XYZ file of N, CA and C in Angstrom:
660
model
N -8.177 -0.268 -12.305
C -7.413 -0.995 -11.303
C -8.077 -2.325 -10.991
N -7.286 -3.285 -10.579
C -7.825 -4.583 -10.207
C -8.530 -4.484 -8.864
N -9.429 -5.441 -8.610
C -10.064 -5.503 -7.306
C -9.045 -5.982 -6.282
N -9.196 -5.521 -5.040
C -8.246 -5.882 -3.993
C -8.358 -7.359 -3.673
N -7.232 -8.061 -3.706
C -7.196 -9.475 -3.392
C -6.015 -9.749 -2.480
N -6.080 -10.864 -1.769
C -4.955 -11.286 -0.956
C -3.876 -11.857 -1.868
N -2.619 -11.651 -1.501
C -1.511 -12.163 -2.291
C -0.661 -13.068 -1.406
N -1.066 -14.349 -1.260
C -0.348 -15.241 -0.353
C 1.080 -15.519 -0.786
N 1.433 -15.221 -2.058
C 2.772 -15.506 -2.532
C 3.790 -14.428 -2.222
N 3.409 -13.369 -1.524
C 4.354 -12.303 -1.234
C 5.396 -12.759 -0.219
N 6.611 -12.219 -0.364
C 7.706 -12.603 0.529
C 7.906 -11.598 1.654
N 7.268 -10.436 1.567
C 7.426 -9.428 2.605
C 6.409 -8.322 2.445
N 6.241 -7.530 3.503
C 5.247 -6.463 3.511
C 5.899 -5.161 3.974
N 5.661 -4.098 3.225
C 6.120 -2.769 3.612
C 5.043 -2.114 4.479
N 5.489 -1.444 5.542
C 4.563 -0.771 6.454
C 5.011 0.671 6.667
N 4.020 1.544 6.864
C 4.309 2.953 7.102
C 4.310 3.295 8.585
N 4.034 2.326 9.444
C 3.986 2.584 10.886
C 4.204 1.270 11.618
N 4.370 1.363 12.915
C 4.381 0.179 13.763
C 3.454 0.447 14.933
N 3.085 -0.598 15.665
C 2.129 -0.446 16.756
C 2.807 -0.662 18.105
N 2.414 0.160 19.059
C 2.892 0.043 20.428
C 1.673 0.075 21.339
N 1.436 -1.044 22.036
C 0.267 -1.170 22.905
C -1.023 -0.895 22.133
N -1.046 -1.353 20.865
C -2.247 -1.205 20.058
C -2.398 0.129 19.370
N -1.458 1.047 19.595
C -1.548 2.371 18.985
C -0.533 2.492 17.857
N -0.944 3.014 16.674
C 0.002 3.167 15.563
C 0.992 4.295 15.828
N 2.256 4.038 15.538
C 3.307 5.037 15.687
C 3.927 5.289 14.324
N 3.843 6.530 13.847
C 4.434 6.872 12.560
C 5.953 6.797 12.657
N 6.588 6.484 11.538
C 8.035 6.361 11.500
C 8.577 7.252 10.394
N 9.897 7.410 10.357
C 10.506 8.261 9.350
C 11.028 7.508 8.151
N 10.895 6.180 8.150
C 11.392 5.358 7.051
C 10.536 4.099 6.969
N 10.717 3.348 5.897
C 9.917 2.145 5.696
C 10.260 1.061 6.712
N 9.246 0.355 7.160
C 9.412 -0.856 7.973
C 8.986 -2.038 7.120
N 9.807 -3.068 7.085
C 9.530 -4.239 6.256
C 9.433 -5.465 7.157
N 8.370 -6.240 6.983
C 8.165 -7.464 7.757
C 8.178 -8.662 6.821
N 8.785 -9.751 7.260
C 8.867 -10.965 6.460
C 8.994 -12.164 7.390
N 8.735 -13.340 6.867
C 8.936 -14.574 7.622
C 10.211 -15.281 7.187
N 10.951 -14.677 6.264
C 12.146 -15.292 5.680
C 13.377 -14.510 6.118
N 14.285 -15.153 6.849
C 15.455 -14.435 7.349
C 16.390 -13.999 6.230
N 16.428 -14.741 5.112
C 17.267 -14.338 3.986
C 16.708 -13.080 3.315
N 15.389 -12.992 3.216
C 14.764 -11.788 2.673
C 15.044 -10.602 3.590
N 14.930 -10.806 4.902
C 15.190 -9.733 5.858
C 16.625 -9.231 5.732
N 17.577 -10.137 5.590
C 18.982 -9.743 5.457
C 19.211 -8.954 4.175
N 18.568 -9.375 3.080
C 18.718 -8.668 1.807
C 18.135 -7.265 1.894
N 16.973 -7.122 2.543
C 16.349 -5.807 2.706
C 17.250 -4.889 3.527
N 17.837 -5.422 4.599
C 18.735 -4.627 5.433
C 19.971 -4.190 4.652
N 20.500 -5.069 3.811
C 21.661 -4.712 2.990
C 21.323 -3.590 2.015
N 20.105 -3.619 1.472
C 19.701 -2.624 0.485
C 19.368 -1.275 1.110
N 18.652 -1.299 2.241
C 18.046 -0.066 2.747
C 18.447 0.296 4.173
N 19.373 -0.445 4.750
C 19.791 -0.151 6.111
C 18.894 -0.828 7.132
N 19.304 -0.754 8.383
C 18.538 -1.387 9.445
C 19.105 -2.740 9.820
N 18.512 -3.339 10.841
C 18.962 -4.625 11.359
C 17.762 -5.550 11.522
N 17.791 -6.738 10.915
C 16.685 -7.677 11.117
C 16.520 -8.007 12.593
N 15.274 -8.008 13.056
C 15.009 -8.329 14.451
C 13.664 -9.032 14.565
N 13.535 -9.939 15.532
C 12.270 -10.655 15.688
C 11.175 -9.717 16.168
N 9.976 -10.006 15.740
C 8.820 -9.222 16.149
C 7.631 -10.164 16.198
N 6.482 -9.635 16.510
C 5.269 -10.443 16.537
C 4.116 -9.600 16.041
N 3.128 -10.260 15.477
C 1.946 -9.579 14.973
C 0.759 -10.496 15.173
N -0.415 -10.022 14.751
C -1.605 -10.857 14.866
C -1.493 -12.097 13.992
N -0.603 -12.044 12.979
C -0.426 -13.190 12.086
C 0.630 -14.159 12.601
N 1.305 -13.804 13.706
C 2.323 -14.674 14.260
C 3.691 -14.013 14.254
N 4.713 -14.805 14.570
C 6.067 -14.280 14.654
C 6.592 -13.934 13.267
N 7.271 -12.794 13.165
C 7.870 -12.358 11.912
C 9.229 -11.741 12.212
N 9.959 -11.450 11.151
C 11.207 -10.701 11.253
C 10.945 -9.335 10.647
N 11.329 -8.279 11.336
C 11.117 -6.951 10.789
C 12.440 -6.221 10.648
N 12.470 -5.325 9.664
C 13.630 -4.477 9.429
C 13.159 -3.032 9.465
N 13.649 -2.275 10.430
C 13.362 -0.847 10.490
C 14.426 -0.161 9.650
N 14.114 0.082 8.380
C 15.113 0.584 7.447
C 15.441 2.047 7.734
N 16.455 2.550 7.048
C 16.807 3.968 7.135
C 16.426 4.693 5.848
N 15.575 4.071 5.026
C 15.211 4.628 3.723
C 13.728 4.971 3.673
N 13.422 6.181 3.221
C 12.027 6.555 2.990
C 11.713 6.599 1.494
N 12.644 6.110 0.691
C 12.471 6.089 -0.766
C 13.168 4.845 -1.311
N 12.411 3.953 -1.951
C 12.987 2.738 -2.517
C 12.524 2.606 -3.964
N 13.391 2.069 -4.805
C 13.056 1.862 -6.210
C 12.417 0.485 -6.366
N 11.260 0.458 -7.050
C 10.505 -0.779 -7.204
C 10.067 -0.943 -8.651
N 9.618 -2.149 -8.987
C 9.100 -2.460 -10.313
C 7.610 -2.734 -10.207
N 6.821 -1.975 -10.979
C 5.365 -2.082 -10.963
C 4.842 -2.348 -12.365
N 3.720 -3.069 -12.445
C 2.995 -3.214 -13.701
C 1.508 -3.087 -13.413
N 0.679 -3.192 -14.454
C -0.746 -2.893 -14.309
C -1.407 -3.718 -13.216
N -1.130 -5.019 -13.155
C -1.788 -5.874 -12.168
C -1.252 -5.654 -10.763
N -0.258 -4.758 -10.612
C 0.320 -4.498 -9.300
C -0.601 -3.691 -8.401
N -1.567 -2.965 -8.982
C -2.376 -2.013 -8.231
C -3.793 -2.545 -8.064
N -4.251 -2.622 -6.821
C -5.613 -3.072 -6.538
C -6.264 -2.093 -5.569
N -7.573 -1.892 -5.725
C -8.280 -0.878 -4.939
C -9.655 -1.387 -4.536
N -10.059 -1.024 -3.336
C -11.439 -1.226 -2.920
C -11.771 -0.232 -1.815
N -13.055 -0.056 -1.563
C -13.545 0.694 -0.419
C -14.062 -0.335 0.574
N -13.700 -0.188 1.857
C -14.060 -1.227 2.817
C -14.372 -0.649 4.183
N -15.330 -1.277 4.840
C -15.637 -1.031 6.249
C -15.697 -2.394 6.902
N -14.925 -2.590 7.952
C -14.817 -3.912 8.554
C -15.329 -3.924 9.980
N -15.780 -5.111 10.389
C -16.167 -5.341 11.769
C -15.046 -6.044 12.493
N -15.358 -6.668 13.609
C -14.336 -7.338 14.414
C -13.750 -8.528 13.677
N -14.595 -9.327 13.044
C -14.129 -10.570 12.435
C -14.320 -10.647 10.927
N -15.010 -9.709 10.320
C -15.301 -9.853 8.905
C -15.550 -8.501 8.262
N -15.569 -8.519 6.931
C -15.864 -7.317 6.172
C -17.365 -7.062 6.179
N -17.764 -5.854 6.575
C -19.171 -5.494 6.577
C -19.584 -4.885 5.242
N -18.623 -4.257 4.576
C -18.891 -3.590 3.300
C -17.583 -3.532 2.534
N -17.563 -4.081 1.338
C -16.405 -3.969 0.455
C -16.927 -3.771 -0.957
N -16.444 -2.717 -1.626
C -16.935 -2.405 -2.962
C -15.809 -1.809 -3.790
N -16.067 -1.650 -5.085
C -15.097 -1.000 -5.958
C -15.436 0.470 -6.167
N -16.363 0.977 -5.351
C -16.822 2.350 -5.470
C -18.156 2.462 -6.174
N -18.550 1.380 -6.855
C -19.823 1.370 -7.572
C -20.669 0.151 -7.220
N -20.015 -1.020 -7.093
C -20.739 -2.253 -6.812
C -20.060 -3.041 -5.699
N -20.868 -3.814 -4.976
C -20.360 -4.608 -3.862
C -19.409 -5.699 -4.342
N -18.348 -5.907 -3.564
C -17.474 -7.067 -3.692
C -17.779 -8.069 -2.582
N -18.115 -7.558 -1.408
C -18.502 -8.349 -0.245
C -19.587 -7.571 0.502
N -20.458 -8.278 1.224
C -20.553 -9.732 1.398
C -20.996 -10.435 0.119
N -20.791 -11.743 0.085
C -21.038 -12.517 -1.129
C -22.472 -12.384 -1.623
N -23.412 -12.263 -0.687
C -24.822 -12.192 -1.076
C -25.141 -10.919 -1.859
N -24.307 -9.878 -1.706
C -24.555 -8.609 -2.392
C -23.603 -8.366 -3.557
N -22.688 -9.279 -3.796
C -21.667 -9.064 -4.820
C -22.291 -8.734 -6.178
N -21.815 -7.632 -6.784
C -22.298 -7.216 -8.091
C -23.455 -6.242 -8.051
N -24.076 -6.056 -6.875
C -25.181 -5.105 -6.772
C -24.641 -3.712 -6.453
N -25.440 -2.696 -6.724
C -25.025 -1.313 -6.507
C -24.792 -1.068 -5.018
N -23.639 -0.469 -4.682
C -23.268 -0.302 -3.274
C -23.814 0.985 -2.663
N -24.101 1.998 -3.485
C -24.649 3.242 -2.970
C -23.620 4.273 -2.547
N -22.328 4.011 -2.778
C -21.302 4.988 -2.422
C -21.357 6.184 -3.372
N -21.031 7.387 -2.889
C -20.971 8.553 -3.778
C -19.932 8.327 -4.876
N -20.123 8.913 -6.057
C -19.173 8.698 -7.154
C -17.820 9.366 -6.934
N -17.795 10.494 -6.227
C -16.551 11.224 -6.028
C -15.844 10.824 -4.746
N -14.495 10.801 -4.792
C -13.727 10.383 -3.623
C -13.884 11.372 -2.467
N -14.028 12.665 -2.768
C -14.185 13.649 -1.694
C -15.489 13.429 -0.938
N -16.561 13.073 -1.661
C -17.838 12.787 -1.003
C -17.762 11.487 -0.212
N -17.017 10.515 -0.726
C -16.835 9.261 0.016
C -16.070 9.520 1.312
N -15.077 10.405 1.232
C -14.297 10.720 2.428
C -15.167 11.395 3.478
N -16.021 12.315 3.046
C -16.916 12.991 3.983
C -17.846 11.988 4.654
N -18.351 11.027 3.875
C -19.239 10.011 4.435
C -18.501 9.127 5.434
N -17.253 8.764 5.108
C -16.467 7.920 6.012
C -16.157 8.649 7.315
N -15.800 9.931 7.225
C -15.494 10.709 8.428
C -16.722 10.878 9.311
N -17.902 10.851 8.682
C -19.146 10.966 9.438
C -19.634 9.611 9.942
N -18.860 8.548 9.650
C -19.241 7.216 10.095
C -20.323 6.579 9.261
N -20.508 7.069 8.026
C -21.593 6.564 7.181
C -21.096 5.880 5.913
N -19.801 5.590 5.840
C -19.297 4.969 4.622
C -17.951 4.307 4.828
N -17.507 3.512 3.844
C -16.232 2.802 3.937
C -15.046 3.712 3.630
N -13.859 3.203 3.903
C -12.608 3.913 3.636
C -11.822 3.166 2.560
N -10.864 3.836 1.925
C -10.117 3.176 0.844
C -9.088 2.180 1.356
N -8.855 1.158 0.568
C -7.746 0.236 0.769
C -7.053 0.065 -0.581
N -5.805 0.465 -0.642
C -5.010 0.314 -1.863
C -3.904 -0.685 -1.582
N -3.776 -1.683 -2.448
C -2.703 -2.668 -2.307
C -1.788 -2.586 -3.526
N -0.495 -2.529 -3.238
C 0.514 -2.618 -4.286
C 1.251 -3.940 -4.151
N 1.519 -4.592 -5.275
C 2.398 -5.748 -5.324
C 3.581 -5.373 -6.203
N 4.797 -5.522 -5.717
C 5.953 -5.012 -6.455
C 7.200 -5.823 -6.137
N 8.192 -5.684 -7.018
C 9.519 -6.244 -6.778
C 10.494 -5.118 -6.488
N 11.508 -5.408 -5.711
C 12.545 -4.426 -5.420
C 13.472 -4.328 -6.623
N 13.682 -3.115 -7.130
C 14.502 -2.948 -8.328
C 15.928 -3.435 -8.098
N 16.415 -3.288 -6.863
C 17.775 -3.719 -6.567
C 17.939 -5.220 -6.454
N 16.843 -5.932 -6.133
C 16.881 -7.393 -5.999
C 15.544 -7.977 -6.451
N 15.203 -7.893 -7.747
C 13.897 -8.388 -8.200
C 13.704 -9.877 -7.973
N 14.803 -10.630 -7.899
C 14.694 -12.063 -7.711
C 14.233 -12.482 -6.331
N 14.177 -11.554 -5.373
C 13.722 -11.908 -4.028
C 12.265 -12.341 -4.026
N 11.461 -11.780 -4.932
C 10.039 -12.089 -4.967
C 9.200 -10.833 -4.845
N 7.900 -11.034 -4.661
C 6.939 -9.935 -4.628
C 6.719 -9.459 -3.197
N 6.778 -8.140 -3.000
C 6.453 -7.503 -1.729
C 5.100 -6.806 -1.864
N 4.479 -6.497 -0.740
C 3.181 -5.826 -0.789
C 3.167 -4.619 0.140
N 2.282 -3.701 -0.169
C 1.992 -2.545 0.680
C 0.495 -2.324 0.640
N -0.136 -2.195 1.797
C -1.557 -1.869 1.887
C -1.687 -0.527 2.590
N -2.399 0.401 1.959
C -2.539 1.750 2.509
C -4.004 2.153 2.552
N -4.368 2.891 3.606
C -5.714 3.452 3.721
C -5.689 4.969 3.556
N -4.604 5.498 3.002
C -4.475 6.938 2.784
C -5.430 7.412 1.692
N -6.206 8.438 1.986
C -7.108 9.007 0.985
C -6.326 9.668 -0.142
N -5.213 10.326 0.194
C -4.396 10.959 -0.840
C -3.826 9.909 -1.796
N -3.352 8.811 -1.229
C -2.797 7.736 -2.045
C -3.880 7.130 -2.938
N -5.078 6.957 -2.385
C -6.191 6.413 -3.168
C -6.542 7.329 -4.335
N -6.493 8.647 -4.105
C -6.838 9.596 -5.160
C -5.852 9.536 -6.324
N -4.616 9.118 -6.055
C -3.590 9.070 -7.095
C -3.589 7.762 -7.884
N -4.315 6.754 -7.407
C -4.231 5.439 -8.030
C -4.784 5.353 -9.452
N -5.885 6.050 -9.801
C -6.339 5.966 -11.199
C -5.270 6.422 -12.191
N -4.567 7.509 -11.868
C -3.510 8.000 -12.757
C -2.356 7.008 -12.832
N -1.983 6.425 -11.677
C -0.912 5.438 -11.661
C -1.304 4.205 -12.464
N -2.518 3.695 -12.231
C -2.968 2.498 -12.938
C -3.018 2.739 -14.439
N -3.437 3.936 -14.852
C -3.505 4.249 -16.277
C -2.110 4.279 -16.894
N -1.143 4.862 -16.175
C 0.230 4.914 -16.681
C 0.812 3.512 -16.822
N 0.537 2.643 -15.853
C 1.041 1.274 -15.919
C 0.371 0.496 -17.053
N -0.923 0.747 -17.260
C -1.641 0.067 -18.343
C -1.081 0.483 -19.701
N -0.840 1.783 -19.872
C -0.339 2.272 -21.151
C 1.087 1.802 -21.411
N 1.868 1.611 -20.352
C 3.253 1.176 -20.531
C 3.318 -0.241 -21.083
N 2.436 -1.115 -20.599
C 2.413 -2.484 -21.092
C 3.604 -3.318 -20.665
N 4.441 -2.792 -19.812
C 5.625 -3.502 -19.332
C 5.958 -2.956 -17.953
N 6.600 -3.718 -17.087
C 6.930 -3.207 -15.756
C 7.718 -1.905 -15.814
N 7.364 -0.977 -14.930
C 8.023 0.319 -14.871
C 8.857 0.445 -13.602
N 9.968 1.124 -13.745
C 10.802 1.445 -12.598
C 10.209 2.670 -11.916
N 9.826 2.524 -10.645
C 9.170 3.603 -9.899
C 9.838 3.772 -8.538
N 9.620 4.936 -7.947
C 10.081 5.187 -6.584
C 8.884 5.081 -5.648
N 8.997 4.230 -4.638
C 7.986 4.132 -3.591
C 8.466 5.002 -2.437
N 7.761 6.107 -2.211
C 8.224 7.141 -1.289
C 7.329 7.185 -0.054
N 7.962 7.259 1.116
C 7.245 7.480 2.369
C 7.344 8.976 2.642
N 6.409 9.724 2.075
C 6.503 11.176 1.987
C 6.046 11.872 3.268
N 6.800 12.888 3.659
C 6.391 13.731 4.786
C 5.598 14.916 4.254
N 4.451 15.168 4.866
C 3.576 16.279 4.491
C 3.483 17.235 5.679
N 3.765 18.510 5.437
C 3.692 19.528 6.487
C 2.666 20.583 6.097
N 1.861 20.997 7.055
C 0.924 22.084 6.803
C 0.578 22.764 8.126
N -0.069 23.916 8.021
C -0.485 24.686 9.189
C -2.004 24.773 9.187
N -2.624 24.440 10.309
C -4.080 24.481 10.399
C -4.576 25.926 10.399
N -5.881 26.083 10.254
C -6.467 27.423 10.245
C -6.219 28.163 11.554
N -6.038 27.406 12.629
C -5.770 28.034 13.929
C -4.287 28.288 14.154
N -3.460 27.997 13.134
C -2.040 28.293 13.226
C -1.183 27.200 13.823
N -1.730 25.999 13.975
C -0.977 24.893 14.563
C -0.257 24.117 13.457
N 1.079 23.985 13.543
C 1.797 23.199 12.534
C 1.539 21.708 12.720
N 1.290 21.017 11.620
C 0.996 19.585 11.648
C 1.835 18.899 10.575
N 2.318 17.713 10.882
C 3.039 16.924 9.884
C 2.606 15.470 9.989
N 2.622 14.794 8.867
C 2.323 13.366 8.836
C 3.019 12.771 7.620
N 3.031 11.460 7.540
C 3.645 10.778 6.403
C 2.625 9.880 5.720
N 2.814 9.731 4.420
C 1.926 8.869 3.650
C 2.689 8.348 2.433
N 2.266 7.205 1.865
C 2.975 6.646 0.708
C 2.650 7.405 -0.572
N 3.601 7.392 -1.485
C 3.417 7.994 -2.803
C 4.289 7.237 -3.795
N 3.830 7.138 -5.039
C 4.600 6.467 -6.089
C 4.999 7.488 -7.139
N 6.295 7.533 -7.443
C 6.806 8.358 -8.530
C 7.200 7.431 -9.675
N 6.654 7.684 -10.852
C 6.938 6.832 -12.000
C 8.256 7.247 -12.629
N 9.131 6.248 -12.838
C 10.426 6.510 -13.453
C 10.453 6.002 -14.878
N 11.489 5.247 -15.243
C 11.632 4.759 -16.607
C 11.172 3.332 -16.748
N 11.103 2.874 -17.979
C 10.661 1.507 -18.262
C 11.749 0.513 -17.873
N 11.312 -0.648 -17.441
C 12.248 -1.705 -17.074
C 11.617 -3.034 -17.467
N 12.227 -3.759 -18.347
C 11.667 -5.017 -18.821
C 12.278 -6.168 -18.039
N 11.429 -7.059 -17.531
C 11.893 -8.229 -16.807
C 11.871 -9.446 -17.720
N 12.513 -10.509 -17.271
C 12.431 -11.769 -17.987
C 11.013 -12.300 -17.883
N 10.577 -13.195 -18.782
C 9.210 -13.723 -18.715
C 8.862 -14.292 -17.352
N 9.835 -14.910 -16.665
C 9.557 -15.508 -15.357
C 9.267 -14.453 -14.310
N 9.716 -13.217 -14.540
C 9.527 -12.174 -13.548
C 8.435 -11.195 -13.886
N 7.677 -11.454 -14.965
C 6.705 -10.477 -15.418
C 5.490 -10.372 -14.513
N 5.098 -11.455 -13.834
C 3.917 -11.403 -12.968
C 4.339 -10.900 -11.604
N 4.016 -9.631 -11.299
C 4.471 -9.027 -10.057
C 3.522 -9.299 -8.906
N 2.223 -9.325 -9.157
C 1.249 -9.559 -8.095
C 0.708 -10.967 -8.251
N 1.082 -11.851 -7.325
C 0.695 -13.253 -7.457
C -0.312 -13.623 -6.386
């Protein structure tokens, strides 16, 4: 997988939750934020919902609370980026690819000291002794690929565990693939008998889809 980078050329961002008074609230369908009212209208036409003004730390945006928890997208190898990160108030304190530092700049390329296995990394993060995953997808909407590139950033451990297999499938395909981006509901019962449910992103690989040369670069 590629190293996690910012994609300033994206036209919109998919979110799995929204915030109320600083607290994340899970939703039952995808939320899409954009600064382009035409993009917002197209997303609403495709997936339901109504464009409405909102605000974020990045400034005013338009958001669409869609009625879809499953959307068809186009992905290729460079669409998937991964890193492990622990951040402070204003900057990254630790960013690595699981083996070597990406940030801070003074440590870039040196051994980061993270455990090799994701389960051990998760245990360290839960104990406050290690970074958490950040997975970024850059993709086009299969229904309207001409709109541009959208992004999704997830800190789900389950999603991170699935990325090597996804990246390998995209690499072997050598061409953009038609995939389903799913906002999956997970239900389970704790050892004490308490039912728990949550949602997390998942990618289902579908069939091959070839774009024109101008549309081949999905993550810009």
